[in-house]
Amino acid sequence: MSSKPENEYYLDSSLRPSTWEEYIGQDHIKANLHILLSAARERAHPPEHLLFYGPPGLGKTTLAYLIAHEMGAQIKTTSGPAIEKVGDVASILTNLSPGDILFIDEAHRLNKLIEEVLYPAMESGMLNIIIGKGPGARSIQLPLPPFTLIAATTRISLLSAPLRSRFGGGTFRLEFYSEEEIGLIVERSAHILSVPIEESAIAEIARRSRFTPRIANQYLKRARDFAQVKQRPLNRGTVREALTLLEIDELGLSSVDRHILSIIIDKFHGGPVGVGTIATALSEEESTIEDINEPYLIQLGLLERTPRGRTVTPLAYEHLGYPPASPAGGLAADPHQKTLL
Ligand code: ADE
């Protein structure tokens, strides 16, 4: 466990907003947290446990840090897969100080035994564990200091119902940002990084960043590198070239996104096809496709999730330059016979 997230190389900690005024977007969540945190502060009690979910890169960790900052609390960070044994969670919980925030990222990867230790800890502030095995086993109960658990996940459906029900402070879904909000974030980041950037370049990065701040900040840095090496001003043209080199297209799709769509069209007549089958065809992890690629493809209206599987939309055919699909699925025999649709 560490007091800083370990794998967040993608987001300079200098770019992470440290006050609510600096945090752009997610207004609905900010308004709710403002009430929750103000009330908790007035009662001199830690806020109730919180659950954040949504696609990666939208600011779940940042919110946890902002809450800690606002409450003047220490934050301890860990993640679902890092807590392997009951002893790990027992040690984390017993080392908390009153008012601490415990942030658990990737909470959907917590194993059942760990969840069972968390339930009473969250509900009644007690650590219940069994020491030893067989007839000599003893159950011990330890009171814990008051603390706030903040859990984050990209896959709320994988969280067990009993765990989900214990986030008394609320469960909040982070939404994709608007292009305008991403533009403001890029402008702020360029300022912090002292990168001179033209308005048109900000707009171009914002348009291709999957409505995701983490990606916008990554593209800003790659475009800055490109401008520096090629000795060019950071304008729209430079951003376009830098992103083309990264195989990011006009809509912000990566080569994997395009591959997903084209495989569904080429091999499965446009769908429906199960995500497991797509993953196998692409040699990708199913969870990567579900967490990273699908939300954006669905947001853009290129892909649909149906009870029978994934289906591409006419927009996907158009974007990839395919002739329109025939009514029965698959490609039309004659690409010019659009009237068939
Ligand atoms: N950097 C990353 N996410 C941000 C946000 N929501 N507001 C401001 N800067 C950010």
Short mmCIF file of C-alpha atoms and ligand atoms in Angstrom, two decimals:
data_model
loop_
_atom_site.label_atom_id
_atom_site.label_comp_id
_atom_site.label_asym_id
_atom_site.label_seq_id
_atom_site.Cartn_x
_atom_site.Cartn_y
_atom_site.Cartn_z
CA MET A 1 0.00 0.00 0.00
CA SER A 2 1.17 3.54 -0.63
CA SER A 3 -0.06 7.05 -0.04
CA LYS A 4 0.18 7.69 -3.79
CA PRO A 5 -1.28 5.73 -6.68
CA GLU A 6 1.47 3.64 -8.19
CA ASN A 7 0.45 3.12 -11.76
CA GLU A 8 -0.66 6.61 -12.62
CA TYR A 9 2.31 7.49 -14.77
CA TYR A 10 -0.22 8.71 -17.31
CA LEU A 11 -1.26 11.69 -15.26
CA ASP A 12 1.43 13.98 -13.88
CA SER A 13 0.51 14.58 -10.29
CA SER A 14 1.08 18.24 -11.15
CA LEU A 15 -1.87 18.02 -13.56
CA ARG A 16 -4.21 16.53 -10.99
CA PRO A 17 -6.53 19.24 -9.67
CA SER A 18 -6.09 19.70 -5.94
CA THR A 19 -9.06 21.97 -5.24
CA TRP A 20 -12.73 21.77 -6.24
CA GLU A 21 -12.39 25.05 -8.12
CA GLU A 22 -9.72 23.48 -10.31
CA TYR A 23 -11.73 20.32 -10.95
CA ILE A 24 -13.60 20.77 -14.22
CA GLY A 25 -16.83 18.85 -15.00
CA GLN A 26 -18.82 16.14 -13.15
CA ASP A 27 -20.95 18.96 -11.71
CA HIS A 28 -23.66 16.65 -10.40
CA ILE A 29 -21.14 14.64 -8.34
CA LYS A 30 -19.39 17.77 -7.09
CA ALA A 31 -22.71 19.26 -5.91
CA ASN A 32 -23.59 16.08 -4.00
CA LEU A 33 -20.15 15.73 -2.46
CA HIS A 34 -20.20 19.34 -1.38
CA ILE A 35 -23.30 18.68 0.76
CA LEU A 36 -22.02 15.36 2.07
CA LEU A 37 -18.61 16.73 3.06
CA SER A 38 -19.91 19.98 4.55
CA ALA A 39 -22.38 18.06 6.71
CA ALA A 40 -19.70 15.60 7.82
CA ARG A 41 -17.34 18.42 8.69
CA GLU A 42 -20.00 20.21 10.75
CA ARG A 43 -20.65 17.01 12.67
CA ALA A 44 -16.89 16.44 13.05
CA HIS A 45 -17.34 12.93 11.70
CA PRO A 46 -15.79 11.20 8.68
CA PRO A 47 -18.10 11.11 5.65
CA GLU A 48 -19.87 7.83 4.94
CA HIS A 49 -18.36 5.34 2.53
CA LEU A 50 -18.44 6.23 -1.16
CA LEU A 51 -18.38 4.28 -4.38
CA PHE A 52 -17.29 5.80 -7.72
CA TYR A 53 -17.68 3.95 -10.98
CA GLY A 54 -17.29 4.59 -14.67
CA PRO A 55 -14.79 4.16 -17.50
CA PRO A 56 -11.09 4.61 -16.71
CA GLY A 57 -9.49 8.05 -16.79
CA LEU A 58 -12.52 10.11 -15.79
CA GLY A 59 -11.19 11.14 -12.37
CA LYS A 60 -12.27 8.60 -9.73
CA THR A 61 -8.87 8.67 -8.01
CA THR A 62 -8.70 12.44 -8.32
CA LEU A 63 -12.04 12.76 -6.52
CA ALA A 64 -10.80 10.56 -3.68
CA TYR A 65 -7.72 12.79 -3.27
CA LEU A 66 -9.86 15.92 -3.39
CA ILE A 67 -12.13 14.55 -0.67
CA ALA A 68 -9.11 13.77 1.52
CA HIS A 69 -7.76 17.27 0.91
CA GLU A 70 -11.11 18.87 1.71
CA MET A 71 -11.51 16.86 4.93
CA GLY A 72 -7.88 17.48 5.96
CA ALA A 73 -7.58 13.67 6.13
CA GLN A 74 -4.81 11.26 5.30
CA ILE A 75 -5.47 9.00 2.33
CA LYS A 76 -4.18 5.44 2.09
CA THR A 77 -4.36 3.87 -1.33
CA THR A 78 -4.57 0.27 -2.39
CA SER A 79 -6.39 -1.81 -4.98
CA GLY A 80 -8.57 -4.92 -5.18
CA PRO A 81 -5.90 -7.24 -6.62
CA ALA A 82 -3.24 -5.98 -4.18
CA ILE A 83 -5.22 -7.26 -1.17
CA GLU A 84 -4.65 -10.97 -1.46
CA LYS A 85 -5.13 -12.31 2.03
CA VAL A 86 -7.41 -11.62 4.98
CA GLY A 87 -4.24 -10.68 6.88
CA ASP A 88 -3.55 -7.92 4.31
CA VAL A 89 -6.90 -6.25 4.83
CA ALA A 90 -6.67 -6.73 8.60
CA SER A 91 -3.31 -4.97 8.61
CA ILE A 92 -4.57 -2.12 6.43
CA LEU A 93 -7.64 -1.56 8.61
CA THR A 94 -5.84 -1.77 11.95
CA ASN A 95 -3.23 0.71 10.77
CA LEU A 96 -5.80 3.40 9.98
CA SER A 97 -5.93 6.52 12.12
CA PRO A 98 -9.23 8.19 13.04
CA GLY A 99 -10.65 10.11 10.07
CA ASP A 100 -8.42 8.42 7.47
CA ILE A 101 -9.64 7.75 3.98
CA LEU A 102 -8.99 4.30 2.59
CA PHE A 103 -9.09 4.31 -1.19
CA ILE A 104 -9.52 0.94 -2.91
CA ASP A 105 -9.16 1.09 -6.68
CA GLU A 106 -10.37 -1.75 -8.92
CA ALA A 107 -12.75 -2.81 -6.17
CA HIS A 108 -14.39 -5.38 -8.47
CA ARG A 109 -11.23 -7.46 -8.12
CA LEU A 110 -11.53 -7.90 -4.34
CA ASN A 111 -11.96 -11.52 -3.46
CA LYS A 112 -14.97 -12.78 -1.50
CA LEU A 113 -13.04 -13.46 1.72
CA ILE A 114 -11.75 -9.88 1.78
CA GLU A 115 -15.24 -8.54 1.07
CA GLU A 116 -16.51 -10.46 4.08
CA VAL A 117 -14.00 -8.72 6.34
CA LEU A 118 -14.96 -5.36 4.83
CA TYR A 119 -18.72 -5.67 5.47
CA PRO A 120 -18.64 -5.40 9.30
CA ALA A 121 -15.74 -2.96 9.11
CA MET A 122 -17.83 -0.65 6.93
CA GLU A 123 -21.08 -1.16 8.78
CA SER A 124 -20.15 -1.18 12.42
CA GLY A 125 -16.48 -0.29 12.53
CA MET A 126 -15.48 -3.77 13.71
CA LEU A 127 -12.78 -6.06 12.45
CA ASN A 128 -13.96 -9.67 12.73
CA ILE A 129 -11.38 -12.27 11.89
CA ILE A 130 -10.74 -15.89 12.64
CA ILE A 131 -7.28 -16.82 13.78
CA GLY A 132 -6.06 -20.35 13.40
CA LYS A 133 -7.76 -23.41 11.98
CA GLY A 134 -9.80 -26.38 13.20
CA PRO A 135 -10.91 -26.81 16.82
CA GLY A 136 -8.32 -24.29 18.06
CA ALA A 137 -9.57 -21.50 15.81
CA ARG A 138 -10.54 -18.29 17.61
CA SER A 139 -12.67 -15.48 16.38
CA ILE A 140 -11.46 -12.04 17.35
CA GLN A 141 -13.21 -8.72 17.15
CA LEU A 142 -11.41 -5.41 17.21
CA PRO A 143 -12.97 -1.96 17.13
CA LEU A 144 -11.58 0.16 14.29
CA PRO A 145 -11.08 3.92 14.23
CA PRO A 146 -13.78 5.79 12.30
CA PHE A 147 -12.75 5.91 8.65
CA THR A 148 -14.17 6.44 5.17
CA LEU A 149 -13.80 3.81 2.50
CA ILE A 150 -13.78 5.18 -1.04
CA ALA A 151 -13.94 2.43 -3.63
CA ALA A 152 -13.57 2.87 -7.36
CA THR A 153 -14.42 0.49 -10.13
CA THR A 154 -14.82 0.41 -13.88
CA ARG A 155 -17.23 -2.55 -13.56
CA ILE A 156 -19.94 -1.99 -11.00
CA SER A 157 -21.84 -5.05 -12.22
CA LEU A 158 -19.03 -7.26 -10.89
CA LEU A 159 -19.35 -5.90 -7.36
CA SER A 160 -21.38 -8.13 -5.08
CA ALA A 161 -24.76 -6.77 -4.00
CA PRO A 162 -23.88 -6.84 -0.26
CA LEU A 163 -20.75 -4.77 -0.89
CA ARG A 164 -22.60 -2.32 -3.12
CA SER A 165 -25.27 -1.77 -0.50
CA ARG A 166 -22.76 -0.64 2.13
CA PHE A 167 -21.74 2.66 0.53
CA GLY A 168 -23.99 4.83 2.69
CA GLY A 169 -22.54 8.11 1.39
CA GLY A 170 -23.60 7.25 -2.14
CA THR A 171 -22.72 5.52 -5.38
CA PHE A 172 -21.72 7.91 -8.13
CA ARG A 173 -21.28 7.23 -11.80
CA LEU A 174 -18.69 9.42 -13.53
CA GLU A 175 -19.82 10.56 -16.96
CA PHE A 176 -17.80 11.27 -20.04
CA TYR A 177 -16.80 14.95 -20.24
CA SER A 178 -18.06 17.35 -22.87
CA GLU A 179 -15.66 18.47 -25.58
CA GLU A 180 -15.78 21.94 -24.07
CA GLU A 181 -14.79 20.64 -20.62
CA ILE A 182 -11.92 18.64 -22.13
CA GLY A 183 -10.80 21.82 -23.92
CA LEU A 184 -10.65 23.63 -20.57
CA ILE A 185 -8.68 20.76 -19.03
CA VAL A 186 -6.16 20.78 -21.92
CA GLU A 187 -5.78 24.54 -21.62
CA ARG A 188 -5.15 24.23 -17.89
CA SER A 189 -2.65 21.38 -18.35
CA ALA A 190 -0.76 23.25 -21.11
CA HIS A 191 -0.49 26.20 -18.77
CA ILE A 192 0.87 24.04 -15.92
CA LEU A 193 3.37 22.35 -18.27
CA SER A 194 4.35 25.75 -19.78
CA VAL A 195 3.51 24.51 -23.26
CA PRO A 196 2.60 27.29 -25.72
CA ILE A 197 -0.46 26.00 -27.57
CA GLU A 198 -2.87 27.51 -30.10
CA GLU A 199 -6.66 27.47 -29.60
CA SER A 200 -7.07 25.29 -32.68
CA ALA A 201 -4.73 22.67 -31.21
CA ILE A 202 -6.69 22.60 -27.96
CA ALA A 203 -9.89 22.03 -29.93
CA GLU A 204 -8.32 19.25 -31.99
CA ILE A 205 -7.01 17.42 -28.92
CA ALA A 206 -10.40 17.84 -27.21
CA ARG A 207 -12.23 16.41 -30.22
CA ARG A 208 -10.11 13.24 -30.34
CA SER A 209 -9.67 12.51 -26.62
CA ARG A 210 -12.59 10.11 -26.05
CA PHE A 211 -14.16 12.71 -23.71
CA THR A 212 -11.56 11.55 -21.15
CA PRO A 213 -9.17 13.89 -19.28
CA ARG A 214 -6.43 11.29 -18.87
CA ILE A 215 -6.30 10.72 -22.61
CA ALA A 216 -6.47 14.45 -23.36
CA ASN A 217 -3.45 15.01 -21.12
CA GLN A 218 -1.58 12.13 -22.79
CA TYR A 219 -2.25 13.53 -26.26
CA LEU A 220 -1.24 17.00 -25.15
CA LYS A 221 2.13 15.63 -24.08
CA ARG A 222 2.63 13.58 -27.26
CA ALA A 223 1.70 16.59 -29.42
CA ARG A 224 4.12 18.72 -27.40
CA ASP A 225 6.91 16.17 -28.06
CA PHE A 226 6.06 16.14 -31.76
CA ALA A 227 6.12 19.96 -31.96
CA GLN A 228 9.44 20.05 -30.10
CA VAL A 229 11.20 17.42 -32.24
CA LYS A 230 9.88 18.80 -35.53
CA GLN A 231 10.43 22.38 -34.34
CA ARG A 232 6.87 23.33 -35.11
CA PRO A 233 4.30 25.50 -33.36
CA LEU A 234 1.65 23.51 -31.49
CA ASN A 235 -1.31 24.19 -33.79
CA ARG A 236 -4.09 22.07 -35.31
CA GLY A 237 -1.86 20.69 -38.07
CA THR A 238 0.81 19.56 -35.60
CA VAL A 239 -1.80 17.84 -33.41
CA ARG A 240 -3.29 16.08 -36.43
CA GLU A 241 0.11 14.77 -37.52
CA ALA A 242 1.11 13.74 -34.00
CA LEU A 243 -2.15 11.83 -33.50
CA THR A 244 -2.07 10.26 -36.95
CA LEU A 245 1.36 8.89 -36.07
CA LEU A 246 -0.27 7.35 -32.98
CA GLU A 247 -2.98 5.87 -35.26
CA ILE A 248 -5.70 7.95 -33.64
CA ASP A 249 -8.30 8.89 -36.21
CA GLU A 250 -10.66 11.84 -36.66
CA LEU A 251 -13.17 10.46 -34.16
CA GLY A 252 -10.48 9.61 -31.64
CA LEU A 253 -10.66 5.87 -32.38
CA SER A 254 -7.52 3.82 -31.82
CA SER A 255 -6.42 1.00 -34.09
CA VAL A 256 -7.95 -1.48 -31.61
CA ASP A 257 -11.32 0.34 -31.72
CA ARG A 258 -11.32 0.19 -35.50
CA HIS A 259 -10.27 -3.43 -35.44
CA ILE A 260 -13.18 -4.33 -33.16
CA LEU A 261 -15.65 -2.73 -35.56
CA SER A 262 -14.11 -4.20 -38.69
CA ILE A 263 -13.97 -7.71 -37.21
CA ILE A 264 -17.66 -7.56 -36.33
CA ILE A 265 -18.41 -6.47 -39.89
CA ASP A 266 -16.02 -8.80 -41.72
CA LYS A 267 -16.42 -11.95 -39.67
CA PHE A 268 -19.83 -11.64 -38.05
CA HIS A 269 -21.91 -9.78 -40.64
CA GLY A 270 -22.20 -6.74 -38.38
CA GLY A 271 -23.31 -8.76 -35.30
CA PRO A 272 -24.81 -9.60 -32.94
CA VAL A 273 -21.74 -11.33 -31.56
CA GLY A 274 -20.64 -12.00 -27.98
CA VAL A 275 -17.82 -9.96 -26.50
CA GLY A 276 -15.89 -13.16 -25.69
CA THR A 277 -15.87 -14.09 -29.36
CA ILE A 278 -14.68 -10.60 -30.35
CA ALA A 279 -11.92 -10.80 -27.74
CA THR A 280 -10.75 -14.17 -29.04
CA ALA A 281 -10.79 -12.96 -32.65
CA LEU A 282 -8.67 -9.94 -31.64
CA SER A 283 -6.41 -11.73 -29.13
CA GLU A 284 -7.37 -9.06 -26.60
CA GLU A 285 -8.64 -9.36 -23.04
CA GLU A 286 -12.41 -9.35 -22.81
CA SER A 287 -12.25 -6.98 -19.84
CA THR A 288 -10.09 -4.51 -21.81
CA ILE A 289 -12.64 -4.42 -24.59
CA GLU A 290 -15.49 -3.97 -22.12
CA ASP A 291 -13.76 -1.33 -19.99
CA ILE A 292 -11.83 0.70 -22.51
CA ASN A 293 -13.13 0.27 -26.04
CA GLU A 294 -16.84 -0.39 -25.77
CA PRO A 295 -17.93 2.58 -23.66
CA TYR A 296 -16.52 5.04 -26.19
CA LEU A 297 -17.78 3.16 -29.25
CA ILE A 298 -21.24 3.04 -27.67
CA GLN A 299 -21.05 6.73 -26.70
CA LEU A 300 -20.28 7.62 -30.33
CA GLY A 301 -23.16 5.46 -31.59
CA LEU A 302 -20.87 3.10 -33.53
CA LEU A 303 -21.67 0.02 -31.47
CA GLU A 304 -24.74 -1.27 -29.65
CA ARG A 305 -25.03 -3.73 -26.79
CA THR A 306 -28.03 -5.99 -27.31
CA PRO A 307 -29.16 -9.01 -25.27
CA ARG A 308 -27.82 -11.22 -28.09
CA GLY A 309 -24.43 -9.55 -28.31
CA ARG A 310 -22.69 -6.57 -29.88
CA THR A 311 -23.89 -5.04 -33.14
CA VAL A 312 -22.25 -2.32 -35.22
CA THR A 313 -24.42 0.55 -36.46
CA PRO A 314 -24.65 2.04 -39.98
CA LEU A 315 -22.44 4.87 -38.66
CA ALA A 316 -19.62 2.38 -38.10
CA TYR A 317 -19.85 1.14 -41.69
CA GLU A 318 -19.72 4.72 -42.89
CA HIS A 319 -16.81 5.71 -40.65
CA LEU A 320 -14.69 2.76 -41.74
CA GLY A 321 -15.52 3.37 -45.42
CA TYR A 322 -17.53 0.17 -45.88
CA PRO A 323 -20.58 0.08 -48.12
CA PRO A 324 -23.79 0.18 -46.05
CA ALA A 325 -24.99 -3.06 -44.44
CA SER A 326 -27.75 -5.03 -46.15
CA PRO A 327 -31.05 -5.26 -44.22
CA ALA A 328 -30.39 -8.87 -43.20
CA GLY A 329 -26.99 -7.93 -41.78
CA GLY A 330 -23.67 -8.13 -43.62
CA LEU A 331 -22.64 -6.02 -46.55
CA ALA A 332 -25.02 -5.03 -49.33
CA ALA A 333 -24.29 -6.89 -52.56
CA ASP A 334 -24.08 -3.65 -54.45
CA PRO A 335 -22.57 -0.81 -52.46
CA HIS A 336 -24.49 1.74 -54.53
CA GLN A 337 -27.88 0.28 -53.68
CA LYS A 338 -28.35 2.51 -50.66
CA THR A 339 -32.11 2.57 -51.37
CA LEU A 340 -32.27 -0.98 -50.05
CA LEU A 341 -31.82 0.45 -46.58
N1 ADE B 1 -7.08 16.86 -15.00
C1 ADE B 1 -7.61 15.65 -15.05
N2 ADE B 1 -8.92 15.68 -14.76
C2 ADE B 1 -9.24 16.95 -14.53
C3 ADE B 1 -10.45 17.61 -14.20
N3 ADE B 1 -11.60 16.98 -14.07
N4 ADE B 1 -10.40 18.94 -14.03
C4 ADE B 1 -9.24 19.57 -14.19
N5 ADE B 1 -8.08 19.01 -14.51
C5 ADE B 1 -8.08 17.71 -14.69
#
